[in-house]
mmCIF file of N, CA and C in Angstrom:
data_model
loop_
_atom_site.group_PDB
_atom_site.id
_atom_site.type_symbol
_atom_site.label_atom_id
_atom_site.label_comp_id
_atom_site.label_asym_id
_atom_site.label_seq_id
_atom_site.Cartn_x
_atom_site.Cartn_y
_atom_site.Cartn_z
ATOM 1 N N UNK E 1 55.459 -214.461 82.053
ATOM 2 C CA UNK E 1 56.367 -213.336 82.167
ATOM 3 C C UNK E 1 55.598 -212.056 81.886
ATOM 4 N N UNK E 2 55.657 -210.919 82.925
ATOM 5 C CA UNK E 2 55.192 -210.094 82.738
ATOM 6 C C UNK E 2 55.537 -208.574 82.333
ATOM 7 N N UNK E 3 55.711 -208.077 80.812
ATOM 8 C CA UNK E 3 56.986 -206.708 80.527
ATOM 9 C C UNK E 3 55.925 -205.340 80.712
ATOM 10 N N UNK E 4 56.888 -204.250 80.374
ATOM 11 C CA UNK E 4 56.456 -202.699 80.941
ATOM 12 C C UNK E 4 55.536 -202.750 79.390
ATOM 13 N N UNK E 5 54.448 -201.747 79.118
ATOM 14 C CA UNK E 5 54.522 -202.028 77.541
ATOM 15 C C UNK E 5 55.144 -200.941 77.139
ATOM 16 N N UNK E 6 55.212 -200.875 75.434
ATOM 17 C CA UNK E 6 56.110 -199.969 75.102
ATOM 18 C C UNK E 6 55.690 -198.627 74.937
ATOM 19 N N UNK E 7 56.700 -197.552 74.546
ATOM 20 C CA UNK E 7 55.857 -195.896 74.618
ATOM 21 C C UNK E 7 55.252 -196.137 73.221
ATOM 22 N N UNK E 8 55.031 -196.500 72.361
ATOM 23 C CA UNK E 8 54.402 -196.308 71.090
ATOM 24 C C UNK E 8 52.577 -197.629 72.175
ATOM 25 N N UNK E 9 52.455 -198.194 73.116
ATOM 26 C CA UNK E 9 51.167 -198.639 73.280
ATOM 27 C C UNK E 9 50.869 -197.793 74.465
ATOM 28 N N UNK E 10 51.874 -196.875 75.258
ATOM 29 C CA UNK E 10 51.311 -196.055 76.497
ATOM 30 C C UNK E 10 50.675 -195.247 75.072
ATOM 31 N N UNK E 11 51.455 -194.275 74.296
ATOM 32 C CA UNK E 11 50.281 -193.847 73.315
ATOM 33 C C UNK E 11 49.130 -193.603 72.967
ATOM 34 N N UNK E 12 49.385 -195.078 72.283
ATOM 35 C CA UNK E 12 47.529 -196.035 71.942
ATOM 36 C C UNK E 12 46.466 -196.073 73.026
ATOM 37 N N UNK E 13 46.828 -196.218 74.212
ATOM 38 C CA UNK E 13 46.259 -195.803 75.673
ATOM 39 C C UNK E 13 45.782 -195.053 75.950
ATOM 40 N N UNK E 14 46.889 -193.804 75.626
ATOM 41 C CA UNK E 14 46.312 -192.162 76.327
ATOM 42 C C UNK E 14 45.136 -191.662 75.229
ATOM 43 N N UNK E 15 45.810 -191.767 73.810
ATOM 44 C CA UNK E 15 44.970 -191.838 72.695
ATOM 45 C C UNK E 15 43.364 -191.912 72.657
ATOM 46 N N UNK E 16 43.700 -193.346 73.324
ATOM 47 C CA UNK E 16 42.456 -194.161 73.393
ATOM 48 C C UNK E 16 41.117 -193.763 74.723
ATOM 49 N N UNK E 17 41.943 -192.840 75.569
ATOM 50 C CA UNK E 17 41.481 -192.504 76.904
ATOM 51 C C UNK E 17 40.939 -191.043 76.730
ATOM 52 N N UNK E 18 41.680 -190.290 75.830
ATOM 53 C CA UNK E 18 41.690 -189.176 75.630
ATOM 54 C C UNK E 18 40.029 -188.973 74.944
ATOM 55 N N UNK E 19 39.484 -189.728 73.802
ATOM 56 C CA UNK E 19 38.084 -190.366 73.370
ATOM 57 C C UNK E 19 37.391 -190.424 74.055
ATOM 58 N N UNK E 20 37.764 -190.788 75.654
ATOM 59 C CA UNK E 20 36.602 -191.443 76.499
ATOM 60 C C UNK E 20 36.487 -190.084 77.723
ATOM 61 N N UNK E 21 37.639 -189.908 77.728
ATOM 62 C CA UNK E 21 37.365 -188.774 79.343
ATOM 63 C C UNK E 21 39.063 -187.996 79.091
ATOM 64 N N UNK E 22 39.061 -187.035 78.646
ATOM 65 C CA UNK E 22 40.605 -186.408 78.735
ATOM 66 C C UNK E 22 40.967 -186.598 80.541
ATOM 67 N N UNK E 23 40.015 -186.023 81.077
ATOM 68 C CA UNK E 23 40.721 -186.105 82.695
ATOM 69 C C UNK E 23 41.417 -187.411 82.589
ATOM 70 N N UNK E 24 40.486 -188.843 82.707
ATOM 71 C CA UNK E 24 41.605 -189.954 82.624
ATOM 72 C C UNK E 24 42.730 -190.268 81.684
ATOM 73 N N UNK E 25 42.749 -189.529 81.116
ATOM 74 C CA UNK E 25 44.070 -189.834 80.037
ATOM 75 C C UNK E 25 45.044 -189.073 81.052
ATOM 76 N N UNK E 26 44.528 -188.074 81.139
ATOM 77 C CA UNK E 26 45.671 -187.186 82.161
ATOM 78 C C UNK E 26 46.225 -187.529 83.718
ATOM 79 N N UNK E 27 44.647 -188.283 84.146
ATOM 80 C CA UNK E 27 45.486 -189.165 85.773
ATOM 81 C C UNK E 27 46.028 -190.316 84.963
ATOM 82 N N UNK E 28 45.552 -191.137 84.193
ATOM 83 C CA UNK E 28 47.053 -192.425 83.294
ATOM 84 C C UNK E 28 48.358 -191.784 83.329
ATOM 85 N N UNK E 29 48.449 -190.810 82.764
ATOM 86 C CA UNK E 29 50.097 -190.272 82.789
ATOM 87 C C UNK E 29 50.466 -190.190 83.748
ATOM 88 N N UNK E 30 49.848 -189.278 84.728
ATOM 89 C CA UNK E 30 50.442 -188.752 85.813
ATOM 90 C C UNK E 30 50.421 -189.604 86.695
ATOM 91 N N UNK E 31 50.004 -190.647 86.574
ATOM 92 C CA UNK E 31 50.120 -192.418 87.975
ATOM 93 C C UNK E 31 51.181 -193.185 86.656
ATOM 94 N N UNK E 32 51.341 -193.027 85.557
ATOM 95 C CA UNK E 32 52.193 -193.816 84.847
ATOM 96 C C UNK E 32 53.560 -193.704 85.212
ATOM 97 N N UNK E 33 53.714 -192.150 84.783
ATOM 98 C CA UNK E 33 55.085 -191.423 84.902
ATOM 99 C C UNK E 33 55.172 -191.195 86.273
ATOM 100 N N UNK E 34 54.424 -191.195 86.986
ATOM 101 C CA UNK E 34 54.753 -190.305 88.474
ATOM 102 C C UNK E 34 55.427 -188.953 88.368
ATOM 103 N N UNK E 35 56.426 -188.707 89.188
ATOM 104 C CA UNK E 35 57.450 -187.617 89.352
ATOM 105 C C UNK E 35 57.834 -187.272 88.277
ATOM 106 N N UNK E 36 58.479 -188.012 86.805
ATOM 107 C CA UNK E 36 58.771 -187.185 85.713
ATOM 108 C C UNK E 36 57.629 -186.247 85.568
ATOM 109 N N UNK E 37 56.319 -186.436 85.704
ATOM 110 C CA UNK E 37 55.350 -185.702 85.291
ATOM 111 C C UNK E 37 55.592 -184.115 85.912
ATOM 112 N N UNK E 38 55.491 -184.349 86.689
ATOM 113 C CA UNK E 38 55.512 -183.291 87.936
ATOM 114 C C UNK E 38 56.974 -182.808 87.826
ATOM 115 N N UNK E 39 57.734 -183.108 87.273
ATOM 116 C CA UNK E 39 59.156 -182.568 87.677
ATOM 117 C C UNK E 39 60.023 -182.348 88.731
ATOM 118 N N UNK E 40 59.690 -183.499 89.294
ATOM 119 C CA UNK E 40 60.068 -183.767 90.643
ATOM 120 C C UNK E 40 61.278 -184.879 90.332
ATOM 121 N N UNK E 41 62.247 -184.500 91.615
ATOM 122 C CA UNK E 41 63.183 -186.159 90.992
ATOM 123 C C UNK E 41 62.873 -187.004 92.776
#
């Protein structure tokens, strides 16, 4: 069975991405969230 993970490990993720390359922390969100990002509906 495969679940979404939760916003407290997207977090730990961006967190964790943010260390390595801010740009990729920032395309993670914005391919995570899609359209909320952007404010688009």
């Amino acid at each position: 069975e495969q679940t979404d993970p939760t916003g407290e490990t997207i977090v730990e993720i961006v967190n964790a991405l943010k260390e390595i390359d801010s740009a990729a922390a920032k395309t993670f969100v914005e391919l995570y969230l899609g359209e909320l990002v952007k404010g688009e509906e």
